[in-house]
PDB file of C-alpha atoms in Angstrom:
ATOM      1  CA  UNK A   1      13.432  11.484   2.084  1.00 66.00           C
ATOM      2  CA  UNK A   2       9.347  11.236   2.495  1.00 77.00           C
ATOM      3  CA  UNK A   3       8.133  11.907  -0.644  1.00 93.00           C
ATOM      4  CA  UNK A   4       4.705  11.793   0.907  1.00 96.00           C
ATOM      5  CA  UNK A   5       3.767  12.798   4.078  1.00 96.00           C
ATOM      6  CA  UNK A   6       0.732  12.576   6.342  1.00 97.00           C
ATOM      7  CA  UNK A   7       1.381  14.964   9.484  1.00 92.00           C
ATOM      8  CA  UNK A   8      -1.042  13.747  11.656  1.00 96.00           C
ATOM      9  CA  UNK A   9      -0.329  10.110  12.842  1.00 96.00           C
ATOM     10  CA  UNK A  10      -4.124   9.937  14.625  1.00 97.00           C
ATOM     11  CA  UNK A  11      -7.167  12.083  14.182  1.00 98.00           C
ATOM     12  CA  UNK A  12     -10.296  11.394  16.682  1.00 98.00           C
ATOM     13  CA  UNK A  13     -13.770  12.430  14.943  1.00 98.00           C
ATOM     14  CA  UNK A  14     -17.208  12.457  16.666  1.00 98.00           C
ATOM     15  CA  UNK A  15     -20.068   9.739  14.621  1.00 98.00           C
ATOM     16  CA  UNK A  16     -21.937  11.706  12.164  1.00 98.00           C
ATOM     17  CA  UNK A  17     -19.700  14.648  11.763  1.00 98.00           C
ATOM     18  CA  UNK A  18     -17.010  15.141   9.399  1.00 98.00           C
ATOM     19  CA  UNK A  19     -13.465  13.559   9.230  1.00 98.00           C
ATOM     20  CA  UNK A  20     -10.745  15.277   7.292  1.00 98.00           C
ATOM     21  CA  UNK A  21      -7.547  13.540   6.377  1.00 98.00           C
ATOM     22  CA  UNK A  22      -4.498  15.641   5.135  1.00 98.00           C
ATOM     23  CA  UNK A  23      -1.484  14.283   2.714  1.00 98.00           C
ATOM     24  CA  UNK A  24       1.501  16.101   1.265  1.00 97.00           C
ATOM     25  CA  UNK A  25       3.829  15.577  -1.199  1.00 96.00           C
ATOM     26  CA  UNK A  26       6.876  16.961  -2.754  1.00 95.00           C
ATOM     27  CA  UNK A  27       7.468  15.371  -6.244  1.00 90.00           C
ATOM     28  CA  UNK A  28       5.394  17.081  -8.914  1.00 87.00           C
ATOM     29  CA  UNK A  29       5.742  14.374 -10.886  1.00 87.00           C
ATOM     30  CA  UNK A  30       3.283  12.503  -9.793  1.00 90.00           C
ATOM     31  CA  UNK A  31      -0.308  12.697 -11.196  1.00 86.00           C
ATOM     32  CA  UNK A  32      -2.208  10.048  -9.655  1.00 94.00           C
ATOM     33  CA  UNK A  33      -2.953   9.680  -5.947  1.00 97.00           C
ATOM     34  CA  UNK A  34      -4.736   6.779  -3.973  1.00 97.00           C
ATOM     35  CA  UNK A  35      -6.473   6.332  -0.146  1.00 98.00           C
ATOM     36  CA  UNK A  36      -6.291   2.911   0.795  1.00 98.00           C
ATOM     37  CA  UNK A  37      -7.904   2.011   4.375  1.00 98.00           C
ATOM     38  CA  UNK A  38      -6.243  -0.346   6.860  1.00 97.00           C
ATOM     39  CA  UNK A  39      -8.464  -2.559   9.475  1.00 97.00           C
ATOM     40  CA  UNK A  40      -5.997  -4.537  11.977  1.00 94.00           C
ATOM     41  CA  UNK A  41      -4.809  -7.192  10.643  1.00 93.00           C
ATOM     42  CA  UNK A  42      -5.767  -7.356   7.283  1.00 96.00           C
ATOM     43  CA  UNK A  43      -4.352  -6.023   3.912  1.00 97.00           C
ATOM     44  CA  UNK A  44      -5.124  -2.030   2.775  1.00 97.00           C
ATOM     45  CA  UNK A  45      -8.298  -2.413   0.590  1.00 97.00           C
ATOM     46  CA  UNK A  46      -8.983   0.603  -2.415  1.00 96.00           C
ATOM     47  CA  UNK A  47     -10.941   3.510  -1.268  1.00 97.00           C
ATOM     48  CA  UNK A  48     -11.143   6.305  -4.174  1.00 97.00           C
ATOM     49  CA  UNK A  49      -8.734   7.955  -6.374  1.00 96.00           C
ATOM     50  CA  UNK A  50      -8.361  11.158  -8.307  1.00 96.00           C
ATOM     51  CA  UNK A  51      -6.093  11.814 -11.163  1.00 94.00           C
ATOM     52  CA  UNK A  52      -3.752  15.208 -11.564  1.00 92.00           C
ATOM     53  CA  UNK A  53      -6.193  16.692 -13.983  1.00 93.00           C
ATOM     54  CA  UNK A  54      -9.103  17.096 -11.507  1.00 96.00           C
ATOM     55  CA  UNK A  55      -9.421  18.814  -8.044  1.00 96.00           C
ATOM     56  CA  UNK A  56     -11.954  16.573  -6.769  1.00 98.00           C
ATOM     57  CA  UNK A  57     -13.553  13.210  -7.058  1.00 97.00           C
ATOM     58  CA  UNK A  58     -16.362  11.758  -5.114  1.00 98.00           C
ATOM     59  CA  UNK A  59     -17.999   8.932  -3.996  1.00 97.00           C
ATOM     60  CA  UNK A  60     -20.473   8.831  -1.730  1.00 97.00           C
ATOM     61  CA  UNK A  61     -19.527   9.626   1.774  1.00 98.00           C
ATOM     62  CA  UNK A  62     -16.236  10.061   0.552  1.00 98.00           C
ATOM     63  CA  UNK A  63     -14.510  13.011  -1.098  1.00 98.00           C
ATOM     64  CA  UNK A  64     -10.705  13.449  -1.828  1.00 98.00           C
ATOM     65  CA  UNK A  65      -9.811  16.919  -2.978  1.00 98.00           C
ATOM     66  CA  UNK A  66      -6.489  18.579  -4.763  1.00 97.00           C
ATOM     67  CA  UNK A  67      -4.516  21.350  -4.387  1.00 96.00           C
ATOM     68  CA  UNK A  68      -1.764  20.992  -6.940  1.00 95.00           C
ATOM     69  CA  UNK A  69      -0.512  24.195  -6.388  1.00 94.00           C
ATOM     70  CA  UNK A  70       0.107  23.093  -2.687  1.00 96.00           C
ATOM     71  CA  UNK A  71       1.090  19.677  -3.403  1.00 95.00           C
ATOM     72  CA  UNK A  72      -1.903  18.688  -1.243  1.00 97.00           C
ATOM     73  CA  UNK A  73      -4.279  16.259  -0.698  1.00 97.00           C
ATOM     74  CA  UNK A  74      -7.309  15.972   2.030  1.00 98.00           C
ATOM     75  CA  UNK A  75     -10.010  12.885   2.057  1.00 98.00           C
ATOM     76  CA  UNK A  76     -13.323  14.356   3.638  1.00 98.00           C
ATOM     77  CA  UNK A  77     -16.050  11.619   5.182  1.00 98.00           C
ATOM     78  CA  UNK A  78     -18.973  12.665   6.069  1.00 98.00           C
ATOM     79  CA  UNK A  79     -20.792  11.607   7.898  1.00 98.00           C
ATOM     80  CA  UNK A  80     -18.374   9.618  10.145  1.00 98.00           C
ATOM     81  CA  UNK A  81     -19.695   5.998  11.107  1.00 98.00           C
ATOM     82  CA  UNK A  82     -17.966   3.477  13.472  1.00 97.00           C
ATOM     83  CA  UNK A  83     -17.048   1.404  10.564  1.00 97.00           C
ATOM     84  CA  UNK A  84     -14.651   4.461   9.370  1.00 98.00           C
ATOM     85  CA  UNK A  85     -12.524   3.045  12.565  1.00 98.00           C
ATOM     86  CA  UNK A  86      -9.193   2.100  10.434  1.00 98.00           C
ATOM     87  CA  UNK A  87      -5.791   3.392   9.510  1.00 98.00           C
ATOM     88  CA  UNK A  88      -5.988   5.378   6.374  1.00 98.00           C
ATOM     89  CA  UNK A  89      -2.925   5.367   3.589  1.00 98.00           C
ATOM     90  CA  UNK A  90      -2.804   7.882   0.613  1.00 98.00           C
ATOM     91  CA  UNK A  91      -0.284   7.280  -1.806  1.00 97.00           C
ATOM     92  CA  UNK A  92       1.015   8.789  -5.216  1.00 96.00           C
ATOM     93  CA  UNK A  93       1.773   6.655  -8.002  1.00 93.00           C
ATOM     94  CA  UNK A  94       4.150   6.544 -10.918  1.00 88.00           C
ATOM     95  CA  UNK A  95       5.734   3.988 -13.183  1.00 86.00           C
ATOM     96  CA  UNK A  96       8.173   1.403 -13.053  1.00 89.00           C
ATOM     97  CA  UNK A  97       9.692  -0.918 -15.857  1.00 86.00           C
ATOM     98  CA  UNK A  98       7.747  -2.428 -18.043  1.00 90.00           C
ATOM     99  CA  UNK A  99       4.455  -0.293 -16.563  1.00 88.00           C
ATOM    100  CA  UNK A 100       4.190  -1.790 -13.074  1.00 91.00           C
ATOM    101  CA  UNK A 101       2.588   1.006 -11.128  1.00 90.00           C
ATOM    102  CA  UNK A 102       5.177   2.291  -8.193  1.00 90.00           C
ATOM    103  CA  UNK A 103       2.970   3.556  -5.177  1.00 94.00           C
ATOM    104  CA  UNK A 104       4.798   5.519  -2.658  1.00 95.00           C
ATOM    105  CA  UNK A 105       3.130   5.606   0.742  1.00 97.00           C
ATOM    106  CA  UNK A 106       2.412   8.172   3.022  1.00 97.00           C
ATOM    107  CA  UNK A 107       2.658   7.400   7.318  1.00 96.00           C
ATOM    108  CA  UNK A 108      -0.655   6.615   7.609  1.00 97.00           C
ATOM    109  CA  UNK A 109      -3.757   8.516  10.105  1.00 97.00           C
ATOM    110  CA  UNK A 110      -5.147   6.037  12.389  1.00 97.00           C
ATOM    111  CA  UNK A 111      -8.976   7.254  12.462  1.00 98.00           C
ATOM    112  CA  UNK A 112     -11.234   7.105  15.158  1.00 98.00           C
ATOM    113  CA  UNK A 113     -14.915   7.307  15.205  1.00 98.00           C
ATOM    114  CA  UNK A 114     -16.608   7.696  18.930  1.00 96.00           C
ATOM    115  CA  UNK A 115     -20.113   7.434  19.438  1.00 92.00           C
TER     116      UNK A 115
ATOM    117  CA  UNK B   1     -11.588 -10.087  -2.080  1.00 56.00           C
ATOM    118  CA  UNK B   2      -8.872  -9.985  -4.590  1.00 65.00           C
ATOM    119  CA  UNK B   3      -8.153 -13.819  -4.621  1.00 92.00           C
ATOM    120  CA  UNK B   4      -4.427 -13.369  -2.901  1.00 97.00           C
ATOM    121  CA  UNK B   5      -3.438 -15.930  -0.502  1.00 97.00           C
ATOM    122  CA  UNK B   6      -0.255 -15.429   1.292  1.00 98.00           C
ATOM    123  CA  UNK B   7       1.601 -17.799   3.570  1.00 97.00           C
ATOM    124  CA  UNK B   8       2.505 -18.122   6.737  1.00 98.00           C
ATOM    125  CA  UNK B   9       0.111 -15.623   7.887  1.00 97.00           C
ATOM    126  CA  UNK B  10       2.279 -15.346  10.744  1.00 97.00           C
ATOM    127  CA  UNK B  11       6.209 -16.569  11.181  1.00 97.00           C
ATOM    128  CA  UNK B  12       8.749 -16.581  14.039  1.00 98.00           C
ATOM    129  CA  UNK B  13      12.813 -17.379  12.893  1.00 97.00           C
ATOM    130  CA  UNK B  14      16.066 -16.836  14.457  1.00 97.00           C
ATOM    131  CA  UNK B  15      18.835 -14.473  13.140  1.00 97.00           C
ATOM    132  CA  UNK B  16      20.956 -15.674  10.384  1.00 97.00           C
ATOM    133  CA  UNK B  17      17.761 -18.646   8.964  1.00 97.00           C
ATOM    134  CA  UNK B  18      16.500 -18.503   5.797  1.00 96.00           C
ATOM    135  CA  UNK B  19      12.762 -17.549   4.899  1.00 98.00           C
ATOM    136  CA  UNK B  20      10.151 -17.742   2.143  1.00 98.00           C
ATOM    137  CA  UNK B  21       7.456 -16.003   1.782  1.00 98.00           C
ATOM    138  CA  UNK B  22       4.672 -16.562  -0.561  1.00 98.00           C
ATOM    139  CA  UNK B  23       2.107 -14.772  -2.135  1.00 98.00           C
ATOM    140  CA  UNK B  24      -0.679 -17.155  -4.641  1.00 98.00           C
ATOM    141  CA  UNK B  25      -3.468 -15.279  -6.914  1.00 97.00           C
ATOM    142  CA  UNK B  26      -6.112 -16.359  -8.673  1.00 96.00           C
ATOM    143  CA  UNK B  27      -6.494 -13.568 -10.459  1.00 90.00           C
ATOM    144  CA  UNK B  28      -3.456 -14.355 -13.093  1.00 92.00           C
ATOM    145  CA  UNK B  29      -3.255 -10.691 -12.973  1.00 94.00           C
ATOM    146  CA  UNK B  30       0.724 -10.095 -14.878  1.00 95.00           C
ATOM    147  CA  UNK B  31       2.367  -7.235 -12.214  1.00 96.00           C
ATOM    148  CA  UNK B  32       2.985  -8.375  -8.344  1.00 97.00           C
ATOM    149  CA  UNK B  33       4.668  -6.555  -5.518  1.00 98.00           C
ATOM    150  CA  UNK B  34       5.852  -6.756  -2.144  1.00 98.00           C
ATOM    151  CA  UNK B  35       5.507  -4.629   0.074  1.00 98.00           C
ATOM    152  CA  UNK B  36       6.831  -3.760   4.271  1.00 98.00           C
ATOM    153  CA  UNK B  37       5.203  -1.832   6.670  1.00 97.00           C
ATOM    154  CA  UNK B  38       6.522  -0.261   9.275  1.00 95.00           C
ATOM    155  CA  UNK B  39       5.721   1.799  11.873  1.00 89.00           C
ATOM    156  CA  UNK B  40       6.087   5.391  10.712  1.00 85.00           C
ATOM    157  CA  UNK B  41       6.928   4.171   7.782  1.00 88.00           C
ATOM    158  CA  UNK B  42       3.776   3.201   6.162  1.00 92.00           C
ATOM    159  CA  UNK B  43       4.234   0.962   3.279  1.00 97.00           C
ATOM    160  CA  UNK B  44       7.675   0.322   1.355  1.00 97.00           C
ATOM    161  CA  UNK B  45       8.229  -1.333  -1.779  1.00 97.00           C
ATOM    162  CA  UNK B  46      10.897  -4.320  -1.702  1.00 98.00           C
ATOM    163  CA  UNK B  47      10.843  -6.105  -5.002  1.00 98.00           C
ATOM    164  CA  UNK B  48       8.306  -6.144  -7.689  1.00 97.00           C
ATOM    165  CA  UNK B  49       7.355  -8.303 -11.151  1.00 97.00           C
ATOM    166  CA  UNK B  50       5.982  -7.364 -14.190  1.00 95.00           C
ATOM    167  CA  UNK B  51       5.747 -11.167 -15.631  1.00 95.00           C
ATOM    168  CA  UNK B  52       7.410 -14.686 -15.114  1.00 96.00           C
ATOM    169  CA  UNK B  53      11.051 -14.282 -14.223  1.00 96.00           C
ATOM    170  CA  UNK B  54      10.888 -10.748 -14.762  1.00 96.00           C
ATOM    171  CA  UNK B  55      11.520  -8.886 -11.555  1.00 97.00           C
ATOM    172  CA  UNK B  56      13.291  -5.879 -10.061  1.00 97.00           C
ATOM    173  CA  UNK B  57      14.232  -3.790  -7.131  1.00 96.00           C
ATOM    174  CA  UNK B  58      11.852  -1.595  -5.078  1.00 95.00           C
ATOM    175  CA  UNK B  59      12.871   0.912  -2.845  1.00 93.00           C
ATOM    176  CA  UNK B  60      13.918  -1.459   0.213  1.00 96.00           C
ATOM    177  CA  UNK B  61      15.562  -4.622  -1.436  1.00 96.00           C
ATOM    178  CA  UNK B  62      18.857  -5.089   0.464  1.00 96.00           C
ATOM    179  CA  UNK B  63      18.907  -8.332   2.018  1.00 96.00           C
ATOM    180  CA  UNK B  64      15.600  -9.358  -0.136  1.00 98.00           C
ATOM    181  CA  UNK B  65      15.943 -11.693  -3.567  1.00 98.00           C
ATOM    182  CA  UNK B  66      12.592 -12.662  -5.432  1.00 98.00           C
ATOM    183  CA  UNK B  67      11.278 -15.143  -7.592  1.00 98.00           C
ATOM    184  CA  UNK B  68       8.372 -15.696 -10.199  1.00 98.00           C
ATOM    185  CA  UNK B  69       8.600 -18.736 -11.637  1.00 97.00           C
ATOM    186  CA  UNK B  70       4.732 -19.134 -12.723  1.00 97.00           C
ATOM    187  CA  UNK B  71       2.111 -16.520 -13.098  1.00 96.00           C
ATOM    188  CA  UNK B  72       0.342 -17.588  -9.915  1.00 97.00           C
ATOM    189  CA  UNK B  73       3.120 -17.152  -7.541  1.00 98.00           C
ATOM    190  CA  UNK B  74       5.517 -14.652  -6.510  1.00 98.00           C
ATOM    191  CA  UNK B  75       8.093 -15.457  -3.453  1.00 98.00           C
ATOM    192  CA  UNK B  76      10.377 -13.491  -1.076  1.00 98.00           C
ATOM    193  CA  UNK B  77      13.326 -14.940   0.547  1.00 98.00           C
ATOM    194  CA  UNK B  78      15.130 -13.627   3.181  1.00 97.00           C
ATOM    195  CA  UNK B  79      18.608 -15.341   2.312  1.00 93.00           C
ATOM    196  CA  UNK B  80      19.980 -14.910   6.284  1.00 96.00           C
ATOM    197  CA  UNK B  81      17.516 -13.235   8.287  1.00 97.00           C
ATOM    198  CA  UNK B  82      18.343 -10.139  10.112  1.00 97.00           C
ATOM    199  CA  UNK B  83      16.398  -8.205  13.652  1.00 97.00           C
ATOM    200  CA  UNK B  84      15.649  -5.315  11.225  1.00 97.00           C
ATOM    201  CA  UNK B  85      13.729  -7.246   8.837  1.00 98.00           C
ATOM    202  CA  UNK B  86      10.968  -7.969  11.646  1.00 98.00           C
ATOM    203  CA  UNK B  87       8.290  -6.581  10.131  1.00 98.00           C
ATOM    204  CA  UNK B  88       4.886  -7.138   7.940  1.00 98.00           C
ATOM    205  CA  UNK B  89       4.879  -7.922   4.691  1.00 98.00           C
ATOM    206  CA  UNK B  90       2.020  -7.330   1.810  1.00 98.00           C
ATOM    207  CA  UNK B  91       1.701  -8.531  -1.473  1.00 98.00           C
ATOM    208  CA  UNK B  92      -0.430  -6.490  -4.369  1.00 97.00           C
ATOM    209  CA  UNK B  93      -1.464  -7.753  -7.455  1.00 96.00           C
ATOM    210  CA  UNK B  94      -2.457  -5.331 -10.234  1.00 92.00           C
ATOM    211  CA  UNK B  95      -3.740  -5.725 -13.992  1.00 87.00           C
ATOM    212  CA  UNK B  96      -3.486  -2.623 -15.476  1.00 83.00           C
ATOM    213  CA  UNK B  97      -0.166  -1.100 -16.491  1.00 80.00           C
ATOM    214  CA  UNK B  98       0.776   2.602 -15.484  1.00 81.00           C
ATOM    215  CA  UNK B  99       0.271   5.313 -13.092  1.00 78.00           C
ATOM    216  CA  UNK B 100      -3.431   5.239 -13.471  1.00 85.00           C
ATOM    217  CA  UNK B 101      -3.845   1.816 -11.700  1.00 87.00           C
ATOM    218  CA  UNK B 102      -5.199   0.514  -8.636  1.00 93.00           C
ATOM    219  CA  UNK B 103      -3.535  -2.156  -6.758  1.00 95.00           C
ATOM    220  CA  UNK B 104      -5.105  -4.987  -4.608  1.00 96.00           C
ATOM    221  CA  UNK B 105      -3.413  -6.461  -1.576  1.00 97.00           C
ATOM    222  CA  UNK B 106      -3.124  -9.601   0.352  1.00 97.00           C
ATOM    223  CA  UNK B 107      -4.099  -9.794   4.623  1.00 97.00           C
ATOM    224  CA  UNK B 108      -0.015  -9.941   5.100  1.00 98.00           C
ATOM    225  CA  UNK B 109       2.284 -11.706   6.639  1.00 98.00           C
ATOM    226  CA  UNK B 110       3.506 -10.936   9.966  1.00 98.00           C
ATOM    227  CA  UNK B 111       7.031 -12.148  10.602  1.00 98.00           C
ATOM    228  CA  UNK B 112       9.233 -12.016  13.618  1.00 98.00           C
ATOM    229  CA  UNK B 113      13.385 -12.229  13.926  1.00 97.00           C
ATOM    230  CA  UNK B 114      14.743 -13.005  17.168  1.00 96.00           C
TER     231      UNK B 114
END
């Protein structure tokens, strides 16, 4: 049972124009939601965040957007650089005991940036 | 960098040996997890702690035990290690308790069962 889901396991974007990454999920009990990005062999690192009671956060060339109502979420960049190159995670979080934070992970969209 | 060592960085056992894991932070930060990923699986959550010797069960704990015997150090053992359990493994570290929260994660371990 994927609680979150990203459809698309690759996306292939054009440097300088804009990537769009999609996430669903089904439990609408969760009201925080997280990208992480992914470079090969190393650890996910914190990209930006945006809480149930907003439809959009931003910062800078990044820009996650939700659609409670469709229990989606999309992370724009723009404008694609090379550097964007990585798999990208979203994940919705909830609680466990004792307030540790449980983050359940979406597939993952490996993102490529061409020159 | 979020001052999380793990070790081995990388690991190749046999079916049915015993294996440790460890994950060291700086940070003393009180909540650690670990994590597996998988291919089209993305990350899974095995076991996690929200102090010393306080631990529980994650979404993907069968054939996983932890321990957290200082503040600094969390460790997974695979008691008899099994092909399935081939795999990477992350720790996180976070501060902060709830939802709200952002969680920082070490360059993994990449482990191998023949």
């Amino acid at each position: 049972d994927q609680q979150v889901k990203q459809n698309s396991p690759s996306l292939s974007v054009q440097e300088g124009r804009i990537s769009i990454l999609n996430c669903d999920y089904t439990n609408s009990m969760f009201d925080y939601f997280l990208w992480y990005k992914k470079y090969p062999a190393e650890g996910p690192t914190f990209l930006i965040s945006i809480s149930s009671i907003k439809d959009k956060n931003e910062d800078g060339r990044f820009t996650v957007f939700l659609n409670k109502s469709a229990k989606h979420l999309s992370l724009h960049i723009v404008p694609s650089q090379p550097g964007d190159s990585a798999v990208y995670f979203c994940a919705a979080s909830g609680v466990l005991l004792q307030g540790a934070q449980k983050l359940v992970f979406g597939q993952g969209t490996r993102l490529t940036i061409n020159p | 960098d979020a001052g999380i060592t793990q070790s081995p960085r990388h690991k190749v056992t046999e079916t049915g040996t015993p294996v440790t894991l460890r994950c060291h932070q700086t940070e003393n930060h009180r909540y650690m997890y670990w994590y597996r990923q998988d291919p089209g699986h993305g990350l899974r959550l095995i076991h996690y702690s929200y102090g010393v010797k306080d631990t529980d069960k994650g979404e993907v704990s069968d054939g996983y035990s932890v321990s957290r015997s200082k503040t600094e150090d969390f460790l997974l053992t695979l008691e008899s290690a099994t092909s399935s359990q081939t795999s990477v493994y992350f720790c996180a570290i976070s501060a902060v308790s709830g939802a709200k929260n952002i969680q920082y994660f070490g360059a993994g371990t990449r482990l191998s069962v023949l």
